[in-house]
mmCIF file of C-alpha atoms in Angstrom:
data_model
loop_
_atom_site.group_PDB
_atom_site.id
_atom_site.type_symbol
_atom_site.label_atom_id
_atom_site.label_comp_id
_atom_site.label_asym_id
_atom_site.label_seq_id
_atom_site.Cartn_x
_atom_site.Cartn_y
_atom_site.Cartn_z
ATOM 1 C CA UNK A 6 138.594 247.565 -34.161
ATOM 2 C CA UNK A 7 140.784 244.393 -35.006
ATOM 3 C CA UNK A 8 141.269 242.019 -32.625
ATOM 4 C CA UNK A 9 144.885 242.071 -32.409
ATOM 5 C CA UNK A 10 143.999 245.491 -30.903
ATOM 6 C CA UNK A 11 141.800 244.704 -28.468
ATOM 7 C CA UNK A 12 142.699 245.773 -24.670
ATOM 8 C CA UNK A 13 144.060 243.161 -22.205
ATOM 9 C CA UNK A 14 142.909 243.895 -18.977
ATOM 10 C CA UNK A 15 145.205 243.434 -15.435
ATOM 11 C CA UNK A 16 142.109 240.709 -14.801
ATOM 12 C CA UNK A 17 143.216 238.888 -17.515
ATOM 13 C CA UNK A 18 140.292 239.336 -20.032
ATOM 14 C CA UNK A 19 140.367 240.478 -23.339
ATOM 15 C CA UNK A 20 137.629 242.745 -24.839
ATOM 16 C CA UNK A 21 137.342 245.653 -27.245
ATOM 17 C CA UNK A 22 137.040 248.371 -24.733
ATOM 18 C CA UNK A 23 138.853 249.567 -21.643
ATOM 19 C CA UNK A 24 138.859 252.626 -19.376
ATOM 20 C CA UNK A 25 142.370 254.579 -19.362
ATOM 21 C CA UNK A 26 141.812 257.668 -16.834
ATOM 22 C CA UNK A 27 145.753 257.974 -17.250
ATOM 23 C CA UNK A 28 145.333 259.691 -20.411
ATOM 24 C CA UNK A 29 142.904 262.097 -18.173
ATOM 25 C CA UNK A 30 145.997 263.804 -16.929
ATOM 26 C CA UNK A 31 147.632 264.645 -20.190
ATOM 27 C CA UNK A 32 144.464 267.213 -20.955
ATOM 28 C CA UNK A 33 144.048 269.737 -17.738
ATOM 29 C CA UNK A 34 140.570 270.894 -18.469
ATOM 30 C CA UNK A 35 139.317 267.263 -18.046
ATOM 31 C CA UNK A 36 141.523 266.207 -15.201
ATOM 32 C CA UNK A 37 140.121 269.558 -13.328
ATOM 33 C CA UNK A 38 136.895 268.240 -14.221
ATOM 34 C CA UNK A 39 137.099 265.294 -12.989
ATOM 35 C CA UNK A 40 139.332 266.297 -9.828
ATOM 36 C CA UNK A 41 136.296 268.480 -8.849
ATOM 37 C CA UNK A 42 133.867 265.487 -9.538
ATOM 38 C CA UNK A 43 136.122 263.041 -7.861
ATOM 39 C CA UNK A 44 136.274 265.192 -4.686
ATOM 40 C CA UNK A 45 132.949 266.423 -4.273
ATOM 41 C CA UNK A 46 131.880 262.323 -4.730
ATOM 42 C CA UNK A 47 134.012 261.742 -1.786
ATOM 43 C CA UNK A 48 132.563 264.037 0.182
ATOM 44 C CA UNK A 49 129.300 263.166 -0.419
ATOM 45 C CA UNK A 50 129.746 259.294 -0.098
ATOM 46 C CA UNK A 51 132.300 259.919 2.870
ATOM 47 C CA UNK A 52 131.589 262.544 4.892
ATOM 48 C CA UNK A 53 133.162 261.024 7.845
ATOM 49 C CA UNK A 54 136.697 260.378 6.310
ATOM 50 C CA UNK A 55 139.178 260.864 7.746
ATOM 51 C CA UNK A 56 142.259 259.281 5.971
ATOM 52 C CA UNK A 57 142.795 258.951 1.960
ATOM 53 C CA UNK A 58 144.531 256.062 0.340
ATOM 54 C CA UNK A 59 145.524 255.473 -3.126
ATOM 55 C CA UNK A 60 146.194 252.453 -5.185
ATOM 56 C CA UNK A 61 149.214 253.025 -7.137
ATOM 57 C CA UNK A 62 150.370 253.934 -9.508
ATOM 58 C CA UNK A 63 147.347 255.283 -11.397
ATOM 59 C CA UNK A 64 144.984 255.911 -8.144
ATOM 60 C CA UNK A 65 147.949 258.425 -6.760
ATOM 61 C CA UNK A 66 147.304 261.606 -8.465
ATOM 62 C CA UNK A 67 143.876 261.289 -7.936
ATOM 63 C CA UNK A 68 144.535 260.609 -4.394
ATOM 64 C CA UNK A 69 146.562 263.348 -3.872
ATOM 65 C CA UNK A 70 143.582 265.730 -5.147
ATOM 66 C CA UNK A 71 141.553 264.274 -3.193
ATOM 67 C CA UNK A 72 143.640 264.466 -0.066
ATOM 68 C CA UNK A 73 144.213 268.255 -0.442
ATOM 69 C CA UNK A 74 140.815 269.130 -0.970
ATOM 70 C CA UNK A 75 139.185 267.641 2.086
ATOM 71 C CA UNK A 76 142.764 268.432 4.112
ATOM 72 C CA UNK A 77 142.960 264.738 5.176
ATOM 73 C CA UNK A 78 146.531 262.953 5.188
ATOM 74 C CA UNK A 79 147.254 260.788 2.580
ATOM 75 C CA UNK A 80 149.277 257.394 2.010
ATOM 76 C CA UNK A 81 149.131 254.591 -0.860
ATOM 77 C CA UNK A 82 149.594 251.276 -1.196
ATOM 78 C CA UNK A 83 152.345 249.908 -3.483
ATOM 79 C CA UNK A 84 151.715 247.138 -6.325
ATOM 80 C CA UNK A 85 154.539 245.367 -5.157
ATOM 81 C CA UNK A 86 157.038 245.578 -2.248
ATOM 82 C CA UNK A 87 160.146 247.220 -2.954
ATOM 83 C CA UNK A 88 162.058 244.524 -1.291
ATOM 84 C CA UNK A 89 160.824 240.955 -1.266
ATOM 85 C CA UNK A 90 159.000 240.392 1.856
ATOM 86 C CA UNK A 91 159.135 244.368 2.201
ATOM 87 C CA UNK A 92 156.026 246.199 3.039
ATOM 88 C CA UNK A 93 153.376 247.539 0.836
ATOM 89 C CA UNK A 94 152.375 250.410 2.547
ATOM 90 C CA UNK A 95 153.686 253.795 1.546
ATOM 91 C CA UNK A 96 153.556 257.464 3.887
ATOM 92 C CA UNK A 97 153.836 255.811 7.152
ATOM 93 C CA UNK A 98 150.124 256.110 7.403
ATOM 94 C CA UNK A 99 148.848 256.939 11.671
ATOM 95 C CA UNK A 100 145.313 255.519 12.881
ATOM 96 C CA UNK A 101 141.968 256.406 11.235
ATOM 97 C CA UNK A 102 138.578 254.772 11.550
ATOM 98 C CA UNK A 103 137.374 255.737 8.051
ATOM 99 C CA UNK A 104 140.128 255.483 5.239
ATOM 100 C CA UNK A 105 138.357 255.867 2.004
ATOM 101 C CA UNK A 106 140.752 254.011 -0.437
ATOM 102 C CA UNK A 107 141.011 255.786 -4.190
ATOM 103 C CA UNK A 108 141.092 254.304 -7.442
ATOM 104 C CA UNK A 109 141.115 255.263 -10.782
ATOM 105 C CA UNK A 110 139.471 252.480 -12.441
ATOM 106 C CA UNK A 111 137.765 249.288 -11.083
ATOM 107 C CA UNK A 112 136.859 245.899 -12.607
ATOM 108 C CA UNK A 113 137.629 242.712 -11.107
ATOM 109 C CA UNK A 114 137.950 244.407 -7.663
ATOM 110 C CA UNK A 115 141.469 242.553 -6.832
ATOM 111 C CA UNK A 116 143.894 245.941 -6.548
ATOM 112 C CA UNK A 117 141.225 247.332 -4.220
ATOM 113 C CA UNK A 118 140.874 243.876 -2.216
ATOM 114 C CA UNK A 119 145.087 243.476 -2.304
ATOM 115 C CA UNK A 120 145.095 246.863 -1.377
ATOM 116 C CA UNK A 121 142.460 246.468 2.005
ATOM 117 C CA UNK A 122 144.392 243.563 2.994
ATOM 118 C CA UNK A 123 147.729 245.312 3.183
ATOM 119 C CA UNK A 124 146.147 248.085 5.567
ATOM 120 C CA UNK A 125 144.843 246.132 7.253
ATOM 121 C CA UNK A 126 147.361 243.641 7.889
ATOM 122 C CA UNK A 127 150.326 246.567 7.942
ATOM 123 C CA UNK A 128 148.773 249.481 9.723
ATOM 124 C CA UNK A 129 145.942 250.521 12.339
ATOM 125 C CA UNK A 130 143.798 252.240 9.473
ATOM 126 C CA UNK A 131 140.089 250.600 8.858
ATOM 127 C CA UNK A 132 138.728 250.991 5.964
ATOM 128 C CA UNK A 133 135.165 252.971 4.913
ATOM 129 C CA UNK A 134 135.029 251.692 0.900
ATOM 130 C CA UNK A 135 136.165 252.281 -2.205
ATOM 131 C CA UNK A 136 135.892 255.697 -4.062
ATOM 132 C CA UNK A 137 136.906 255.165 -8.186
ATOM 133 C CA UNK A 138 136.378 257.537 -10.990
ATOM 134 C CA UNK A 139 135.001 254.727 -13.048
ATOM 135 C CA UNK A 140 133.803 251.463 -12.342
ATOM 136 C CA UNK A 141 132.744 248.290 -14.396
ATOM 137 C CA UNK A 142 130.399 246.984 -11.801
ATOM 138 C CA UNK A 143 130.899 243.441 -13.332
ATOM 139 C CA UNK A 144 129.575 240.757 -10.522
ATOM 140 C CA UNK A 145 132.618 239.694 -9.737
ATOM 141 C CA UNK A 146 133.606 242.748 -8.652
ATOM 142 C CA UNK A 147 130.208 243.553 -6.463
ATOM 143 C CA UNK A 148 131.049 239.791 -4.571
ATOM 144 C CA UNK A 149 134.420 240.269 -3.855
ATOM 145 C CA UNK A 150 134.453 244.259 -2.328
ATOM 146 C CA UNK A 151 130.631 243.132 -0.596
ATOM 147 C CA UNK A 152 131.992 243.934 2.708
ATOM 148 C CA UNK A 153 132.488 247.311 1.745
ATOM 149 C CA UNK A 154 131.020 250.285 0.872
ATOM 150 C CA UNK A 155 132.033 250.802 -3.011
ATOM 151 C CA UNK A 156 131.332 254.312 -4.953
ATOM 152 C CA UNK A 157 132.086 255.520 -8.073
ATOM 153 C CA UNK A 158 131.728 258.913 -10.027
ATOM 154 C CA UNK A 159 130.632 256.794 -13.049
ATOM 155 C CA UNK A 160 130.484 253.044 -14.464
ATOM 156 C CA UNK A 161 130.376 251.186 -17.693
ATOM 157 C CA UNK A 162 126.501 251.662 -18.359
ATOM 158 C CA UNK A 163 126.796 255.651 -18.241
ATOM 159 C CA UNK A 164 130.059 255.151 -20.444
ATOM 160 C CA UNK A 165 128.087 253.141 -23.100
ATOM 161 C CA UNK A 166 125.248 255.820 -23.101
ATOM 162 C CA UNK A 167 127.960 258.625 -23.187
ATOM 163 C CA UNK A 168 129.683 257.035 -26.244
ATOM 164 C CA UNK A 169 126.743 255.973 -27.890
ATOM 165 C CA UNK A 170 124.982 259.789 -27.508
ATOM 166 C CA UNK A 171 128.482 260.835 -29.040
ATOM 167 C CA UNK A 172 128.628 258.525 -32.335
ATOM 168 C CA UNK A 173 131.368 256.759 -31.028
ATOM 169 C CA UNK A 174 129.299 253.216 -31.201
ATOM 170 C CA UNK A 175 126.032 251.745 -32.459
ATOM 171 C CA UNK A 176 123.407 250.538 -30.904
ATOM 172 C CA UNK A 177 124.362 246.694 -31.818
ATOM 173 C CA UNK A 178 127.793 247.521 -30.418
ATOM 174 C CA UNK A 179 126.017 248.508 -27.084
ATOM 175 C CA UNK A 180 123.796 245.434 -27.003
ATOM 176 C CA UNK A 181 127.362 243.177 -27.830
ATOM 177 C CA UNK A 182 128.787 245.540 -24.481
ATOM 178 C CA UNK A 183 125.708 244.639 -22.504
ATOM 179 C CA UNK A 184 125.993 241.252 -23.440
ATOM 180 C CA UNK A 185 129.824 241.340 -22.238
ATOM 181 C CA UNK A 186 128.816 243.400 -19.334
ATOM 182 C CA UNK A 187 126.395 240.427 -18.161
ATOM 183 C CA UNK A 188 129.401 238.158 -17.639
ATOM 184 C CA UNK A 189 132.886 239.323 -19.014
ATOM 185 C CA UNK A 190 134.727 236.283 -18.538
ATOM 186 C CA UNK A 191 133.011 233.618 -19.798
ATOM 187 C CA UNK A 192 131.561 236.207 -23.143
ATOM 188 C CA UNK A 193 131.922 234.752 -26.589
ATOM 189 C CA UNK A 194 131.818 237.839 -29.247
ATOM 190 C CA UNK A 195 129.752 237.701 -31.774
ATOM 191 C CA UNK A 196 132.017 237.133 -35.179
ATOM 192 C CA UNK A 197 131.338 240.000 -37.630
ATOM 193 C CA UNK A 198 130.935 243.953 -37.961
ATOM 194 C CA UNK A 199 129.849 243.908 -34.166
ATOM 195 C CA UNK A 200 132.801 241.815 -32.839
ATOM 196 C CA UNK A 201 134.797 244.170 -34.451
ATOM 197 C CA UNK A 202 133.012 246.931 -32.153
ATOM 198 C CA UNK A 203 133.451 250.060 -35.152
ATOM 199 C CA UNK A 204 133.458 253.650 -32.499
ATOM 200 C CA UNK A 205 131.580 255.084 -35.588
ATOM 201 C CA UNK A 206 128.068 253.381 -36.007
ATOM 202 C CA UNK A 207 124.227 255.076 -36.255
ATOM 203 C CA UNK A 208 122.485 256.857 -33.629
ATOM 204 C CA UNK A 209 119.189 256.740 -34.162
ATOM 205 C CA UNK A 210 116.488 256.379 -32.209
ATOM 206 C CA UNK A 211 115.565 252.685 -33.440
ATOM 207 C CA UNK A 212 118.843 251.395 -32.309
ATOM 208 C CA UNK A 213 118.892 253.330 -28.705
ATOM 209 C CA UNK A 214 119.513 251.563 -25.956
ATOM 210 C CA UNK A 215 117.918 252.906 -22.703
ATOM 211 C CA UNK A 216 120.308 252.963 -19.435
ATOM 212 C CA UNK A 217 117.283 252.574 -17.638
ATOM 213 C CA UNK A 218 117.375 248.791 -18.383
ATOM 214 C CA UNK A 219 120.279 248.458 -16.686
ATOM 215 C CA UNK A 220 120.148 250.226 -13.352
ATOM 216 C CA UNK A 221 122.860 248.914 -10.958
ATOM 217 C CA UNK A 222 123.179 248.127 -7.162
ATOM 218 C CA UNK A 223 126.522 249.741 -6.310
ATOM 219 C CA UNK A 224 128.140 252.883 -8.778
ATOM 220 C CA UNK A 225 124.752 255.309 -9.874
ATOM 221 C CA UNK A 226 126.004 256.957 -6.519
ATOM 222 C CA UNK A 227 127.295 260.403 -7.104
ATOM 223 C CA UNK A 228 125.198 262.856 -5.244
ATOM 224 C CA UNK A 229 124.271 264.293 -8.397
ATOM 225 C CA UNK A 230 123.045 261.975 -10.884
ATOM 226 C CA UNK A 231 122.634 264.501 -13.359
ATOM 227 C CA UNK A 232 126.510 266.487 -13.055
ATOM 228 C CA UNK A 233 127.619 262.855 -13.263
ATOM 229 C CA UNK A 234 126.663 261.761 -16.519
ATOM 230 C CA UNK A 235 127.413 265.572 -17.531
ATOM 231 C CA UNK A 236 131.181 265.209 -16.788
ATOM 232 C CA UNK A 237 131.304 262.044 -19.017
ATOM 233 C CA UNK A 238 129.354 263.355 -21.818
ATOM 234 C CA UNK A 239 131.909 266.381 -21.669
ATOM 235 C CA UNK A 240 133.994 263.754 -21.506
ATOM 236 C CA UNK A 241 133.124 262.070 -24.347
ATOM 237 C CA UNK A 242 132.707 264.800 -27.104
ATOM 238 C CA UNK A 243 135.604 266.667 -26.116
ATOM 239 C CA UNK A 244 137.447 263.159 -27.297
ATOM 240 C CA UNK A 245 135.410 262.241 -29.903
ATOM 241 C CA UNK A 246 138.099 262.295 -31.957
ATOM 242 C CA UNK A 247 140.701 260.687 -29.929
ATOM 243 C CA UNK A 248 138.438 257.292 -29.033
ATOM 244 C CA UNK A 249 140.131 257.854 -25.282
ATOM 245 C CA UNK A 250 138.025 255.573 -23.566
ATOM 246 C CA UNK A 251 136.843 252.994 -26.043
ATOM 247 C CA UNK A 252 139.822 251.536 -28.122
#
């Protein structure tokens, strides 16, 4: 992939790969998929919720699934006010001792952090954690949402395996993604075929790279390890042709 292609990131980095679970909703076999996924994770991780919030705009259909299927009331949090000193949070939310808030995607942490703050600033609601569909479990991340619990139906290492198991990358293009993984912002790519990151490199068993080397604190916490990966490797080859999450 050229460079002038490359995804820019609401964080402010720029890398060859991004997560887009907008594009999700556009096919309805995978957004039931993951809707089912999403939910039962909640449940599992949550089972004392009692209020769901999203983080708009993406986080909001999700939410809303979410919401309906454990038949808890729902608000969101806006990206910005609508008026300037207006507040941020949307639905006119009651009390609740265990709001899980619901993202899409998360990296850097900072909509899920912006988001806690406005609850807890604007409303009576106390937050439980962070549920996401994905999550990049960079270190930044893992230091700034520490004081919360933070799940996630998947994360970049299953991703990487997923893609890789499909043909999308090679196994130097996952060892350049580890290498980013390590410390995104301060990564210097590797000039060449790999910096380039081609979704179409070998798969053989030389060049495998074993998600067991890089087990993680936070996100390999679906209650089912095994559905999880499952739903991304359905994911993934269903895709294959599109590049959906890697481009």
């Amino acid at each position: 992939m050229p460079r002038d292609q490359w995804s820019r990131w609401k964080s402010g980095i720029v890398a060859p790969c991004g997560c887009n679970c907008r594009r999700l909703n556009a096919v309805p076999a995978l957004r039931r998929l993951v809707d089912d996924a999403l939910a039962d994770a909640t449940r599992s991780s949550f089972p004392r919720a009692d209020y769901i919030v999203a983080v708009a705009h993406a986080g909001i259909p999700w939410a809303k699934t979410v919401a309906e299927r454990l038949d808890l009331p729902l608000a969101y949090v806006r990206a910005e006010a609508r008026t300037p000193g207006g507040p941020l949070v949307e639905c006119e939310p009651g009390t609740g001792d265990q709001a899980v808030i619901i993202e899409d995607v998360v990296a850097s942490g900072g909509s899920a952090e912006r988001a806690i703050q406005a609850l807890l600033a604007e409303t009576s609601l106390r937050v439980a954690g962070i549920q996401s569909i994905a999550n990049w479990n960079f270190p930044e991340m893992r230091d700034l949402l520490a004081p919360w619990t933070v799940r996630a139906v998947t994360s970049y290492p299953q991703v990487l395996e997923s893609a890789q198991e499909a043909g999308l990358l090679s196994g130097a293009d996952v060892r350049e993604l580890f290498r980013f993984y390590a410390d995104p912002r301060r990564h210097a790519w590797h000039p060449g075929p790999v910096a380039d990151v081609s979704l179409s490199g070998s798969n053989s068993a030389a060049t495998r790279v074993s998600i067991s080397d890089y087990r993680e604190p936070c996100s390999n916490t679906y209650y089912n390890p095994a559905t999880r990966i499952t739903v991304w490797r359905n994911i993934y080859y269903k895709l294959q042709a599109r590049n959906d999450f890697l481009k």
